[in-house]
Structures are given as C-alpha cells and as structure tokens.
Amino acid sequence: MAIVEIQVPDIGDFDEVTVIELLVKPGDTIKADQSLLTVESDKASMEIPSSAAGVVKELKVQLGDKVKQGSVVLLLEAEGSAEAETPVSEPKQAKAPVATALTATDSGANKAAAPTAAPAQPAAASGAPVAVEIRVPDIGDFKDVTVIEVLVKVGDTIKVEQSLVTVESDKASMEIPSSSAGVLKELHVKLGDKINIGDVLAMLEGAAAPMAAVAAAAASSASPASAPASATPAATTSASASQTAAPAHATAKADLPAHDPTTAPTGSLPHASPSVRKFARELGVPLAEVKGAGPKGRITQQDIEAFTKAVMAGDTRTQAQTSKATASGNASGGDGAGLGLIPWPKIDFTKFGPVERKEMGRIKKISGANLLRNAILIPAVTNHDDADITDLEAFRVATNKENEKSGLKVTMLAFLIKACVSALKKFPDFNSSLDGDALIYKQYFHIAFAADTPNGLVVPVIRDCDKKGIMQISQEMGDLAKKARDGKLGPADMSGACFTISSLGGIGGRYFTPIINAPEVAILGVCRSQMEPVWDGKAFQPRLMLPLSLTWDHRVIDGASAARFNAYLGQILADFRRVLL
C-alpha cells in the first residue's frame, strides 16, 4: 500500500477557491473519480474528484480554507498508482482529472462548453424569432444519464438558464438549463430516457442563445498559447455561471414563502451541490423553499434536515419566520407550531434493553410529512357504514369465469371505483378542493387507490374513470400496481387525483380512519367483506357486507352530506344497475 497525495486538479482560470463542503472523512473508502469536496469561487462552484481509489488517511483542508491547483487536499492509502501519485514538485499540468464544474446553482456542469444551440444568425441579432435546438451541454465524464424529472411542457415560455429536465447518474444529479429564451415547441425527451452530451432536448421558437454567443466570444478571444486545453471547459463554465451566480445568491438570502406542497415549482434554481440536491429529492424536500445557511446562501445537508424536521413537526413557515417566532414566543396560527406542542421526547432506549436502528425508507419519509400535515390541519370526521355486496360479488365471480381465458381478473375495487364516480357526480362537494375562501369543483374524475409495496404505501391514479368500463379500469389498476411493486411509478402516475380509495380488503380488519390526501377533501376506506345475518323484515338472511369508512373535511362537507354520500354508495353497490341512472 502506498500513501498518495490527492491534489486539486486543473480547475481553469481560478486562482484561489473556497472549500464550502467536505464530502468524505478519514477512514472512508473511496473510488477513483469520487467527489471529495466542493469548492466555490465568485463565479462558480465545483466538486473536486479523487484521482485514485483507497482509504482516506488524513484530510489536509477544512471548511473555509482557500485552495488552488496543486494544493494537497488529503492523503490516501492506496496501491501504487503511477497516475495518481503525483509529487508536489511536479508541474501543475500533471495527469489529475479535471474537476466536474457546476454553476453557482449546481444545475448542470459546464453549461456553455457544449454545442447547446444553433450558431447565432443575423435574424437572431435583429430580434426576429428563430428555431433553436436545445442540446445537452457538457455534463462531465458521464454517459447515458437518466432523465428523472421533466420540468417544462410544450407551450411554456422558457427563460435563459431555466431548468428543463433533471438527470441523474450514479455519482450526481443535475438540472439541464436552456441556453436560449423562447416558447417550447417540441420536447424530445421523457421520464426514464437516457441522454448524453449533444443530444437534442427541445426545440424553442425565440431568440438565439446568449450563452452560445458568450462561448463563441470566449473561444475567439482565447489563443492556444495563452491557456492549456484542459482549462478551456472550466473557463467557459465560469463565463456562463457568472450570469446566474448573483441572482441565485440573492434568491437564497431572501425570505421564502410558506411551504405549500400544492404550489408548482417556480423554475428558479436553488444554490446547492449535487449531493445535497439528491439528498433533498430522496426526502421530497422542495429546495426552493429551503433557506441556505452556508456561504453565500448555499443550502447544506443540515439545512435540508432542519427543514424536514420543521415540516414533520407541523411548522410550515420559513426558517426565518421560525426564528422570529421563537424569539418572540409562541406564534398563533393554523400550523402545528402555533398549537404550543411540547417537544418530541428523546429517550436512550438502550438503557432498557437491546435495540436496532433502521433508517426509514424514502417513501415513508416523504409520506410521513404529508400525513402529519394533513392530520393536523384538516378537521376530519369519519362515517362508518356497511354495503350489501352479495349480488355484486356473485356477478364479479361470474364475470371472471367468463373471462378466464383472457387472464384479466376483475376485483371488487374496480366496481368500487366506478361506484364512487357515480357518487361524486351526485355529490360534487366531494370532488372539490379548497382554494383560500373558494372551492374548486373538478369536472374530471381521477380516482387514486393505495397500493402496498415492499418499500411502503404508494397511491397511483386512474384517470377519467367516468369514461372507462370495469374491464379497462381493472387492466389499468393491475398495470399501475405492478409498476408500484417494481418501483417504476413516475410523478405523473401519482398526481391529479380528486378522490382516493384505501382498501384493506386483502388483509382484514373491520373499520379504520384513513387520513385525507390533501388537497382532496375526502377519502374512502374499505375492509374485508364478511357474511352476516341481515334482517329482511321476516327473517335473518346471510348477506355479504362490505365495511365502508368515509373520512371527510368538515370545512367543505357537513355530516348530512357525508351520510347521504355513504348511503348512496351503499345503494349502488347493492344494485349496480344504478350506475346507469
């Protein structure tokens, strides 16, 4: 084993940069090209990778230190690596890999270094509309990165530097910005696609890309003798990053609006490193709502953790508002912090016996904060009732026998979805959402159903259930449930619902109180049906009864409406011909 000095590689025309984040610690086993630390200049930020693999023996830098090309950042215990083991006395143009440069908002690397748009034309100079291709810029030495989020749609008006998609590799995640402004005419990628540098992302109708002009100017002014070839990408990145650094920092320092998960993203780019952005996405934290406490308003992992704790505690205010409220005493309001709740107990459970600590899964972390908010902020009431499904179950069994060859099985949940559509049409308050002092009545019928997966509970959505038959609903429900179990559900598969059904029929139980999935105003819980003696006026008859638990928002719905909804739903399930009326 050899001790290797890991040095700062060629980072372009930057003299000294500040260490703003340490990504490893002594004792860590690291791979070649793994990010070690994040540095920042007045124009851009970037992550410094390791030129060798091994075990970190000693860190030579700490937060706030100034480093430059050739500075030793750590000592690594590794097997002899002629390429990585570069003595300090060697020239600075040694074989250390070029650091992956990121803009001040970390939305993508080397934005201006790639062919991001068609060359400037005279028409563009005069302001006339032109068709512009938006391509994937230089994103470092990554290949086949996956599109994990599409941030725009056809018809949107796009600004320069506005993020179009989010991509992720096995090392980092980043947002790909637009190099031009204009109207989005075509989108050439979708969720799950693999893209590389130079691939066409979209077609814009607008002015030519200013970043392309900056890149062209930089290329024409730089001569081969004045700068090494390896420094060119970083230098180009600094030119493009300087356009966004000041606005990004200003945004981070400004007070942000209260957390509202129903509000669409603004398109502004938070100031955070790829590792922090990935951490935030895993927790479901909207970076635009987090106030950065790092240098120049940079968002750190500690900021994400503090924001998550505040949301899970019911505090939906900004961090600045929280600190003011703490200084002035308990604040009043509708959020959890205004309720004067005592702190969550902190107990050392090891005093009582052996324990095992396991981190919660990503889905539970995301859903936990939403469930807590909904349980605290919604004045929820639950009505329990039973529906006679004896005849409907007989019809379902007969239908499955007739379609046995097709392999498609109809479940009671498919009938229940169709029955709920009829009930929502008759009682439109249940198909609404609160918007301040007004109600938004939806003219569509998208029904969500809770699906149990190895990673936790997810809620896929079947759209336009009023326009689909039982067989089609059953087919889509099966497809969505399979995607959920495989972990392949996308955001579009779980958004847009106006009513949710949570079914425990396959497990058991009698009644329960489901939590409303805001901004919906009601949710239906169903348990396993069972045979019961029911009095028909002359004698007790064995009937198959389905337990129903309807939870509703008392701000929108009153008890009489809820009782009528449940009664009507029971009538439809008892005689399914009523859906035709």
CSV table of N, CA and C in Angstrom, one decimal, residues 259 261 283-286 307-316 360 362-377 515:
chain,number,residue,atom,x,y,z
A,259,HIS,N,-44.3,27.0,3.2
A,259,HIS,CA,-44.3,25.7,2.5
A,259,HIS,C,-45.7,25.3,2.0
A,261,PRO,N,-47.1,22.4,-0.5
A,261,PRO,CA,-46.8,21.3,-1.4
A,261,PRO,C,-47.7,21.3,-2.7
A,283,LEU,N,-35.8,12.9,0.1
A,283,LEU,CA,-36.7,13.2,1.3
A,283,LEU,C,-37.9,13.9,0.8
A,284,GLY,N,-38.0,14.3,-0.5
A,284,GLY,CA,-39.1,15.0,-1.0
A,284,GLY,C,-39.2,16.5,-0.6
A,285,VAL,N,-38.0,17.1,-0.3
A,285,VAL,CA,-37.9,18.4,0.1
A,285,VAL,C,-37.8,19.4,-1.1
A,286,PRO,N,-38.7,20.4,-1.2
A,286,PRO,CA,-38.5,21.4,-2.3
A,286,PRO,C,-37.4,22.4,-2.0
A,307,PHE,N,-35.2,21.6,7.8
A,307,PHE,CA,-36.4,21.9,7.1
A,307,PHE,C,-37.4,20.7,7.2
A,308,THR,N,-36.8,19.5,7.1
A,308,THR,CA,-37.7,18.3,7.2
A,308,THR,C,-38.2,18.1,8.6
A,309,LYS,N,-37.4,18.4,9.6
A,309,LYS,CA,-37.9,18.3,11.0
A,309,LYS,C,-39.0,19.3,11.3
A,310,ALA,N,-38.8,20.5,10.7
A,310,ALA,CA,-39.8,21.6,10.9
A,310,ALA,C,-41.1,21.2,10.3
A,311,VAL,N,-41.1,20.6,9.0
A,311,VAL,CA,-42.3,20.2,8.4
A,311,VAL,C,-43.0,19.1,9.1
A,312,MET,N,-42.2,18.1,9.6
A,312,MET,CA,-42.8,16.9,10.3
A,312,MET,C,-43.3,17.3,11.6
A,313,ALA,N,-42.8,18.5,12.2
A,313,ALA,CA,-43.4,19.0,13.4
A,313,ALA,C,-44.6,19.9,13.2
A,314,GLY,N,-45.0,20.0,11.9
A,314,GLY,CA,-46.2,20.8,11.6
A,314,GLY,C,-45.9,22.3,11.4
A,315,ASP,N,-44.6,22.6,11.4
A,315,ASP,CA,-44.2,24.0,11.2
A,315,ASP,C,-44.0,24.3,9.7
A,316,THR,N,-44.9,24.9,9.0
A,316,THR,CA,-44.8,25.1,7.6
A,316,THR,C,-44.3,26.5,7.2
A,360,MET,N,-35.7,4.9,8.0
A,360,MET,CA,-37.0,4.7,7.3
A,360,MET,C,-36.7,4.8,5.8
A,362,ARG,N,-37.4,5.8,1.8
A,362,ARG,CA,-37.6,7.1,1.1
A,362,ARG,C,-39.1,7.4,1.1
A,363,ILE,N,-39.9,6.4,0.7
A,363,ILE,CA,-41.4,6.6,0.6
A,363,ILE,C,-42.0,7.0,1.9
A,364,LYS,N,-41.6,6.4,3.0
A,364,LYS,CA,-42.1,6.7,4.3
A,364,LYS,C,-41.7,8.1,4.8
A,365,LYS,N,-40.5,8.4,4.4
A,365,LYS,CA,-40.0,9.8,4.8
A,365,LYS,C,-40.8,10.9,4.1
A,366,ILE,N,-41.1,10.6,2.8
A,366,ILE,CA,-41.9,11.6,2.1
A,366,ILE,C,-43.3,11.7,2.5
A,367,SER,N,-43.9,10.5,2.7
A,367,SER,CA,-45.3,10.5,3.0
A,367,SER,C,-45.6,10.9,4.5
A,368,GLY,N,-44.6,10.6,5.3
A,368,GLY,CA,-44.8,11.0,6.7
A,368,GLY,C,-45.1,12.4,7.0
A,369,ALA,N,-44.3,13.3,6.3
A,369,ALA,CA,-44.5,14.7,6.5
A,369,ALA,C,-45.9,15.2,6.0
A,370,ASN,N,-46.3,14.6,4.8
A,370,ASN,CA,-47.6,14.9,4.3
A,370,ASN,C,-48.7,14.5,5.2
A,371,LEU,N,-48.6,13.2,5.7
A,371,LEU,CA,-49.7,12.7,6.6
A,371,LEU,C,-49.8,13.5,7.8
A,372,LEU,N,-48.6,13.9,8.4
A,372,LEU,CA,-48.7,14.7,9.6
A,372,LEU,C,-49.4,16.1,9.4
A,373,ARG,N,-49.0,16.7,8.3
A,373,ARG,CA,-49.7,18.0,7.9
A,373,ARG,C,-51.2,17.8,7.7
A,374,ASN,N,-51.6,16.8,7.0
A,374,ASN,CA,-53.0,16.6,6.7
A,374,ASN,C,-53.8,16.2,8.0
A,375,ALA,N,-53.1,15.4,8.9
A,375,ALA,CA,-53.8,15.0,10.1
A,375,ALA,C,-54.0,16.2,11.0
A,376,ILE,N,-53.1,17.2,11.0
A,376,ILE,CA,-53.2,18.3,11.9
A,376,ILE,C,-54.0,19.4,11.4
A,377,LEU,N,-53.9,19.7,10.1
A,377,LEU,CA,-54.5,20.9,9.5
A,377,LEU,C,-56.0,20.7,9.0
A,515,ILE,N,-56.5,8.9,6.5
A,515,ILE,CA,-56.2,10.3,6.5
A,515,ILE,C,-56.4,10.9,5.1
